[in-house]
C-alpha positions as a Markdown table, in Angstrom:
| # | Residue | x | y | z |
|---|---|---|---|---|
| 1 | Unk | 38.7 | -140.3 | 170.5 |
| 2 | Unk | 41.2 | -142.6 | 169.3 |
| 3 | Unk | 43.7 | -141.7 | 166.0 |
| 4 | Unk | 45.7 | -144.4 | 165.9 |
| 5 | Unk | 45.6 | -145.8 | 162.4 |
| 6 | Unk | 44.2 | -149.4 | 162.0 |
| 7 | Unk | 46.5 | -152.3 | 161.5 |
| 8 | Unk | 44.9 | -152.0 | 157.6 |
| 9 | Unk | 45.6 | -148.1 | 157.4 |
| 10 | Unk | 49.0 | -148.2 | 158.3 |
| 11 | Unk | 49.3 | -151.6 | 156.2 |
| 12 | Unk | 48.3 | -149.5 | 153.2 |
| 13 | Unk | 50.2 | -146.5 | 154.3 |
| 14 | Unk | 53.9 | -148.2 | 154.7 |
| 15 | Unk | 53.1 | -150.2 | 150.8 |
| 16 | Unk | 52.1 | -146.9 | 149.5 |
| 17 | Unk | 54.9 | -145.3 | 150.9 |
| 18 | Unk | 57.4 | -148.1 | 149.6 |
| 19 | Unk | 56.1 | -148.0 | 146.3 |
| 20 | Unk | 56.4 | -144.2 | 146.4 |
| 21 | Unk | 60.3 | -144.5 | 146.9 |
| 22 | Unk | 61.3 | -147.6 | 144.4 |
| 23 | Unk | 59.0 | -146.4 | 141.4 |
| 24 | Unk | 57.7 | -142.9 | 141.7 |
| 25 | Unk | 60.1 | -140.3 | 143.5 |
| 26 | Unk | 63.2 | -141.7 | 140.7 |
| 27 | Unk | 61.6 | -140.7 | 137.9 |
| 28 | Unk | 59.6 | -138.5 | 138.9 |
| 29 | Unk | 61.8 | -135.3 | 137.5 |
| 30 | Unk | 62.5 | -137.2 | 133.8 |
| 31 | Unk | 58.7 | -137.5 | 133.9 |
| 32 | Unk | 57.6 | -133.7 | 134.6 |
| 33 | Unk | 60.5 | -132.7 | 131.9 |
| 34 | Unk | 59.3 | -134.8 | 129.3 |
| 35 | Unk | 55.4 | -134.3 | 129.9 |
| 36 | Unk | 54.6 | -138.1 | 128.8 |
| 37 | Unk | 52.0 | -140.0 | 130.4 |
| 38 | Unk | 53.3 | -142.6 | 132.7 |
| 39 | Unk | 51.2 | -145.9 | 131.3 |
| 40 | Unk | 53.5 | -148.1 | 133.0 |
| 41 | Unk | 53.2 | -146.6 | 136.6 |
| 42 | Unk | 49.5 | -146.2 | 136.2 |
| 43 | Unk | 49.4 | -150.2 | 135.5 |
| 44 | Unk | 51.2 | -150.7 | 138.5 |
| 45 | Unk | 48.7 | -148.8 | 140.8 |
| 46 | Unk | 46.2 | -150.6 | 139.5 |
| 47 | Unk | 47.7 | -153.9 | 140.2 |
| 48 | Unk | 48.2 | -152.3 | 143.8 |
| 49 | Unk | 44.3 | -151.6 | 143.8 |
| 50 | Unk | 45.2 | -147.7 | 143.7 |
| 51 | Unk | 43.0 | -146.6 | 141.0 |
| 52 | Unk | 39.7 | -147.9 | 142.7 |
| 53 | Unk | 40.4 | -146.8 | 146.4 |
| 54 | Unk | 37.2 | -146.2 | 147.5 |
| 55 | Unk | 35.1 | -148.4 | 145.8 |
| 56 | Unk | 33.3 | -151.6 | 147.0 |
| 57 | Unk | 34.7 | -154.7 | 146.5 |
| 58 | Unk | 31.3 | -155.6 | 145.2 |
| 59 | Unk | 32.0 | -153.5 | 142.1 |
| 60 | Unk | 35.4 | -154.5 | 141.4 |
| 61 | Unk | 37.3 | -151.5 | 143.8 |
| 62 | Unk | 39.5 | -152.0 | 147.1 |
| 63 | Unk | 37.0 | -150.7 | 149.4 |
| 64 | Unk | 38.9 | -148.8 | 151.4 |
| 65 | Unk | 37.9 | -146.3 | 154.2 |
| 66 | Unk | 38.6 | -142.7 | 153.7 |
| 67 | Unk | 41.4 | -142.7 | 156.0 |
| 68 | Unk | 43.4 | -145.0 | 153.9 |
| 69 | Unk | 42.8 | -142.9 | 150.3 |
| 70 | Unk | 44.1 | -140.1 | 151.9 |
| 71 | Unk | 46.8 | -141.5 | 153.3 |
| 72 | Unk | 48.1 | -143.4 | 149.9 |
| 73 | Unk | 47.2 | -139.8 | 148.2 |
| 74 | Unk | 49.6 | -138.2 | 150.7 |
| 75 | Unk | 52.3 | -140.8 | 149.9 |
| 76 | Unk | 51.5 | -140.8 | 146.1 |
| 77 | Unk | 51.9 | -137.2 | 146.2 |
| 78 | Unk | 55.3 | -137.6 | 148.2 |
| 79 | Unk | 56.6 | -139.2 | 145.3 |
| 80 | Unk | 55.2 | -137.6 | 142.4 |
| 81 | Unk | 52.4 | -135.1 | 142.8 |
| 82 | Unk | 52.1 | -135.6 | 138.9 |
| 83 | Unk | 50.5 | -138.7 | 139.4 |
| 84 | Unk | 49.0 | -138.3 | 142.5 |
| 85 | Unk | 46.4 | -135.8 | 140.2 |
| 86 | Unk | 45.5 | -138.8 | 138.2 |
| 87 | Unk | 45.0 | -140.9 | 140.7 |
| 88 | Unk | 43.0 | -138.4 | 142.4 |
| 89 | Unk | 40.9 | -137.2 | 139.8 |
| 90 | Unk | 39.8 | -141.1 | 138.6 |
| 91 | Unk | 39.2 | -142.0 | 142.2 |
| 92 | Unk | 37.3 | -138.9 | 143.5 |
| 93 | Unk | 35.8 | -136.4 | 141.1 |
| 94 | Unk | 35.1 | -139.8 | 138.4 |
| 95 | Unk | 33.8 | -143.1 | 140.3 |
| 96 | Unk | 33.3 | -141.2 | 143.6 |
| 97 | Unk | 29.4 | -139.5 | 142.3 |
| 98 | Unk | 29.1 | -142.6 | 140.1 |
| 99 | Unk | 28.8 | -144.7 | 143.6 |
| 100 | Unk | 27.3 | -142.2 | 145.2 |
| 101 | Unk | 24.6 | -141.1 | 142.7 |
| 102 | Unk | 24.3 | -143.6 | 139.9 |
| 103 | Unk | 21.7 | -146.3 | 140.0 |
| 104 | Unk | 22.7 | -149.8 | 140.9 |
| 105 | Unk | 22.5 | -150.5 | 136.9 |
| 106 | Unk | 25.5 | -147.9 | 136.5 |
| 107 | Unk | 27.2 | -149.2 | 139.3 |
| 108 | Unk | 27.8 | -152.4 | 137.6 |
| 109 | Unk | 28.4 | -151.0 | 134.4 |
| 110 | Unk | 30.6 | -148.5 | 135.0 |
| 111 | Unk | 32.0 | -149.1 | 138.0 |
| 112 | Unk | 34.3 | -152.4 | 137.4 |
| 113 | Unk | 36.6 | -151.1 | 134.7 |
| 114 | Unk | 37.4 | -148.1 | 136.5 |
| 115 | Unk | 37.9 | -149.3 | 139.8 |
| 116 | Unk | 40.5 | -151.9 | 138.2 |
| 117 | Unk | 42.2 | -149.5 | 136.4 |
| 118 | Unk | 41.3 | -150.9 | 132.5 |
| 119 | Unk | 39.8 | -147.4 | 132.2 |
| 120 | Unk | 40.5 | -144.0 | 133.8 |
| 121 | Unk | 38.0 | -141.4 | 134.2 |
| 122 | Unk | 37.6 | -137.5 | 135.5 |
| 123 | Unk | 35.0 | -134.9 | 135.0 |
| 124 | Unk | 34.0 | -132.4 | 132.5 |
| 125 | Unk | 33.4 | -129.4 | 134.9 |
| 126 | Unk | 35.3 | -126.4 | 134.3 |
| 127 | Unk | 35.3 | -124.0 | 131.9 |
| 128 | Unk | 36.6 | -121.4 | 130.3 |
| 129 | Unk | 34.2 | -118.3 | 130.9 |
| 130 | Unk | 33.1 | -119.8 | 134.2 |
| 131 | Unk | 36.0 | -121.6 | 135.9 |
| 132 | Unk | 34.1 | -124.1 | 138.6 |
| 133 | Unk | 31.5 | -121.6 | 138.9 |
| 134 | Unk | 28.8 | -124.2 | 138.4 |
| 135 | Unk | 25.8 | -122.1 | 138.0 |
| 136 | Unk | 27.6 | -120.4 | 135.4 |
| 137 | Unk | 28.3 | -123.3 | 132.8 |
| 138 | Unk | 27.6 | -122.9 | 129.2 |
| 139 | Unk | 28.0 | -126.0 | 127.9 |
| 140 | Unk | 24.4 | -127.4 | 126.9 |
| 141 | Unk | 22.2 | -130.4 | 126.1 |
| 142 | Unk | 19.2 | -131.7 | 124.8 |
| 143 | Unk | 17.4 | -134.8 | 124.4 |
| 144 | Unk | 17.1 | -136.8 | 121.1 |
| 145 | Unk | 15.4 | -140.1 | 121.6 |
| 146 | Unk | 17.4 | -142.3 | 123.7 |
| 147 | Unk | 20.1 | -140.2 | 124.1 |
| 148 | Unk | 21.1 | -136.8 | 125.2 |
| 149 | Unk | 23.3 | -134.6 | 122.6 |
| 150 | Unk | 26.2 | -132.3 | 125.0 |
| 151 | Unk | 28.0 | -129.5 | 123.0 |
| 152 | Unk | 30.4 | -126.8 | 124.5 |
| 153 | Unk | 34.2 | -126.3 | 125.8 |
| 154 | Unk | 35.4 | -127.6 | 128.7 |
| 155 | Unk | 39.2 | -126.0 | 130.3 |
| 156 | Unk | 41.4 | -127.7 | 132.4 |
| 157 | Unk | 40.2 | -131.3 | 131.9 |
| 158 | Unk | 42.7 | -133.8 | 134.1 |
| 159 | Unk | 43.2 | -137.3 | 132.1 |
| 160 | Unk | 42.0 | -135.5 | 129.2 |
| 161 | Unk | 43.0 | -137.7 | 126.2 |
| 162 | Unk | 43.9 | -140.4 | 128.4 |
| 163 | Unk | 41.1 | -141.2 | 130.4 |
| 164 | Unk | 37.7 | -142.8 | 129.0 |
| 165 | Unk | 34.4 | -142.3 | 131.5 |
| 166 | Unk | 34.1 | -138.6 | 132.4 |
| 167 | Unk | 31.1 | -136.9 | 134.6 |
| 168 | Unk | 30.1 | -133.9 | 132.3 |
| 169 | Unk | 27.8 | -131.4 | 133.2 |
| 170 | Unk | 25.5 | -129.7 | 131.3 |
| 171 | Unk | 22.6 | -127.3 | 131.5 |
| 172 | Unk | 19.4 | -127.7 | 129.6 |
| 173 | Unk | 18.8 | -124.0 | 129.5 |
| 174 | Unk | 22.0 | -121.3 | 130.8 |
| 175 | Unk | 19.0 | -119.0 | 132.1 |
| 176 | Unk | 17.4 | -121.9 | 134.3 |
| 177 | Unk | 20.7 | -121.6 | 136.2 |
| 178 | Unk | 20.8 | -124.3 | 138.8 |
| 179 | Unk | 17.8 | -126.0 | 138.0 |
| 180 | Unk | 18.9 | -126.4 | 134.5 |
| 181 | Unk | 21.4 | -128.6 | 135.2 |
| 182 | Unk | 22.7 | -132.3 | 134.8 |
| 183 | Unk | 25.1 | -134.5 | 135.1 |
| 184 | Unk | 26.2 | -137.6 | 132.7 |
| 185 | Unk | 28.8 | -140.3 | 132.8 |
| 186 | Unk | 30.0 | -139.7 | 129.2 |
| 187 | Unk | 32.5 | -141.8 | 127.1 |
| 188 | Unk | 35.7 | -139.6 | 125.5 |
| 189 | Unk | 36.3 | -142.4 | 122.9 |
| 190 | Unk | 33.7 | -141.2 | 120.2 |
| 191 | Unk | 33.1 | -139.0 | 117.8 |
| 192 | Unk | 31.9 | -135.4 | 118.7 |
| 193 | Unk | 34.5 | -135.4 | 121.6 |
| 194 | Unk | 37.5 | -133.4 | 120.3 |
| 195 | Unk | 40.6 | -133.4 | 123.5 |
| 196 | Unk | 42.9 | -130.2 | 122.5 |
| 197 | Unk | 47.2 | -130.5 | 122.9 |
| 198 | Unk | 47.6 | -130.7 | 126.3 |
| 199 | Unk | 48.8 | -127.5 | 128.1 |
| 200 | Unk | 52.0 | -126.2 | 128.8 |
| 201 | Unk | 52.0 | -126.1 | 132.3 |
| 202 | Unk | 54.8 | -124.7 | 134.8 |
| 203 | Unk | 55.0 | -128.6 | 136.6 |
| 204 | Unk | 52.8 | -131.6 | 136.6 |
| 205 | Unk | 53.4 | -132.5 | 133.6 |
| 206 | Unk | 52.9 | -135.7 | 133.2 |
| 207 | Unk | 49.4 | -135.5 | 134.5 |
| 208 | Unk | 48.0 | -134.7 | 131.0 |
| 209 | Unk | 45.2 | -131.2 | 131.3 |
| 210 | Unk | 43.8 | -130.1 | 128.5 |
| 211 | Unk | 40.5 | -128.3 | 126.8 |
| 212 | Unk | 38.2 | -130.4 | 125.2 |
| 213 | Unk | 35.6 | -129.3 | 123.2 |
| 214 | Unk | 31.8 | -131.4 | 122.9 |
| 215 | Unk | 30.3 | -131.6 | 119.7 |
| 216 | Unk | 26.9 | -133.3 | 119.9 |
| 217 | Unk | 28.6 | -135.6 | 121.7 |
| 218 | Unk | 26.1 | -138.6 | 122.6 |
| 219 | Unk | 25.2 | -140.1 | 126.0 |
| 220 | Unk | 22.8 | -142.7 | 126.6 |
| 221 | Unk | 19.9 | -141.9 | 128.4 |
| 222 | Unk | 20.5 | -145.0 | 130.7 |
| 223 | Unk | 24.4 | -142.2 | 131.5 |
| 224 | Unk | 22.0 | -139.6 | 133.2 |
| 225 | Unk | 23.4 | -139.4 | 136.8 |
| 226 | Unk | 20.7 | -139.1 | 139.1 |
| 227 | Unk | 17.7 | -137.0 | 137.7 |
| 228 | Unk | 17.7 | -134.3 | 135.4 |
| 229 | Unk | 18.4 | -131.1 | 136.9 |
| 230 | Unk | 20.6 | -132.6 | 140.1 |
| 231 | Unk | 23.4 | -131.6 | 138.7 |
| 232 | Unk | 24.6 | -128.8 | 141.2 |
| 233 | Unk | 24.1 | -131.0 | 143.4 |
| 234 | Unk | 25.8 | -133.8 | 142.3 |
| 235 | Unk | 28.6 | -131.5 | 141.4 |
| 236 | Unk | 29.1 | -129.5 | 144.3 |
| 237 | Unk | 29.0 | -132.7 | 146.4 |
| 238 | Unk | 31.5 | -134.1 | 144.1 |
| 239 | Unk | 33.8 | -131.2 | 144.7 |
| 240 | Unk | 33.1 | -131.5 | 148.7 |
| 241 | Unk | 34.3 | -135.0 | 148.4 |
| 242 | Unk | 37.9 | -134.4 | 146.3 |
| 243 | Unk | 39.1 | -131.9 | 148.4 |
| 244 | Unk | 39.7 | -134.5 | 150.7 |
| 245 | Unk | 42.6 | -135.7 | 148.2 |
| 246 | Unk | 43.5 | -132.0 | 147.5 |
| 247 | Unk | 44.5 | -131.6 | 151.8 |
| 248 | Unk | 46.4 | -135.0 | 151.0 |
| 249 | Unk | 48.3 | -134.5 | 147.8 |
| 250 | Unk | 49.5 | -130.8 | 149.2 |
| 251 | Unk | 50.7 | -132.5 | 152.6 |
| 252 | Unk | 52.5 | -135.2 | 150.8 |
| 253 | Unk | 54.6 | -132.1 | 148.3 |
| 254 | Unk | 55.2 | -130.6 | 151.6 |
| 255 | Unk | 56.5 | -133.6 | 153.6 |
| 256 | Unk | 58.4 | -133.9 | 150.3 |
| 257 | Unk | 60.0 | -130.3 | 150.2 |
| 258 | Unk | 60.7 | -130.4 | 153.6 |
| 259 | Unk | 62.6 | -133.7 | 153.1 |
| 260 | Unk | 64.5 | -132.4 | 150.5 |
| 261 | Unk | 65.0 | -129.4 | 152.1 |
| 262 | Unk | 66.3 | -131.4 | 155.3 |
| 263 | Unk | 69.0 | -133.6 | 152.7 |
């Protein structure tokens, strides 16, 4: 077996890595003290096709292996884990079951502003009597015409009050468990979708978190990912999938103490 990185891998490793040092890693304490969203930074990933890793060029991404997202998540992280979780989170947890279980109509829909970073997504998952705990999800929804109607709370929401496209799920029924429920690609700009202060976290700050609270919030039918009641799977496959960037952003804060440590 062979692990020597392609000549594109380490390409993308040694510009991730340069971009890391000139515009992350020196501002990266004035950012965490402050807790303000870094708009500027997150234009210039975008430019750097950063904030659509993993998604065909066909649909507007970078298209790049899995080998090269986690090495620019290890780099990003190296800089400024801050924004390595926003990066993350719009990459994996957002367009990742989007390409994976949307239909090809929701591919080119949804797909192209994300994957060129106009828009930045995450998912509505967690909550606050049931953590990640899938089965155990309150938040509910039910059909009305053309469109489905989601109310509940959702904790912990990365790119909450930032980010647009979200993957929400939902249960029909909380005593169908599993089977009850599904996931939606729903949009955070409209009314019925209320994004809380963000929190007052101990570091990361300038990756926004926050509860968010669903008031008959609409989504189209045509936002239904997969079929209805998929949603544990869609969701745990989801959360298979990000913990690839999870192993990278905690290797690149390491490789970052340790080089502090080491100056």
């Amino acid at each position: 077996m062979d692990f020597e990185l392609s000549e594109q891998q380490a390409m993308v490793r040694e510009m991730v890595r340069s971009f890391a040092a000139e515009r992350l890693r020196p501002g990266a304490q004035e950012r965490d003290e402050s807790g303000q969203f870094p708009t500027e930074i997150f234009c210039e990933l975008a430019g750097l096709g950063l904030l659509g890793m993993l998604v065909p060029e066909a649909y507007g991404g970078a298209g790049m292996d899995a080998v090269s997202y986690v090495l620019a998540m290890e780099e990003i992280s190296r800089g400024d884990a801050a924004v390595a979780v926003g990066v993350s989170v719009t990459n994996s947890v957002c367009q990742w079951p989007i390409l994976t279980f949307g239909s090809e109509e929701q591919r080119r829909r949804l797909l192209p502003p994300l994957a060129s970073g106009e828009e930045l997504g995450g998912i509505m998952l967690t909550e606050p009597g049931a953590g990640t705990d899938v089965g155990a999800l309150k938040t509910t929804y039910r059909r009305s015409g053309e469109r489905f109607l989601v109310s509940g709370s959702k904790a912990w929401i990365t790119n909450a009050g930032v980010g647009r496209w979200f993957v929400v799920l939902a249960t029909s029924d909380p005593s169908l468990g599993a089977k009850g429920i599904s996931a939606f690609v729903l949009d955070a700009r409209q009314k019925g979708v209320v994004v809380h202060p963000p929190e007052r976290k101990m570091g990361l700050r300038s990756s926004h978190t926050a509860m968010v609270t669903l008031e008959d919030a609409e989504v189209p039918a045509e936002n239904l990912l997969g079929a209805e009641g998929q949603g544990m799977r869609i969701a745990l496959a989801t959360l298979d999938h990000s913990r690839l960037g999870i192993a990278a952003q905690s290797l690149g804060i390491a490789q970052a103490a340790m080089d502090e440590a080491l100056r």
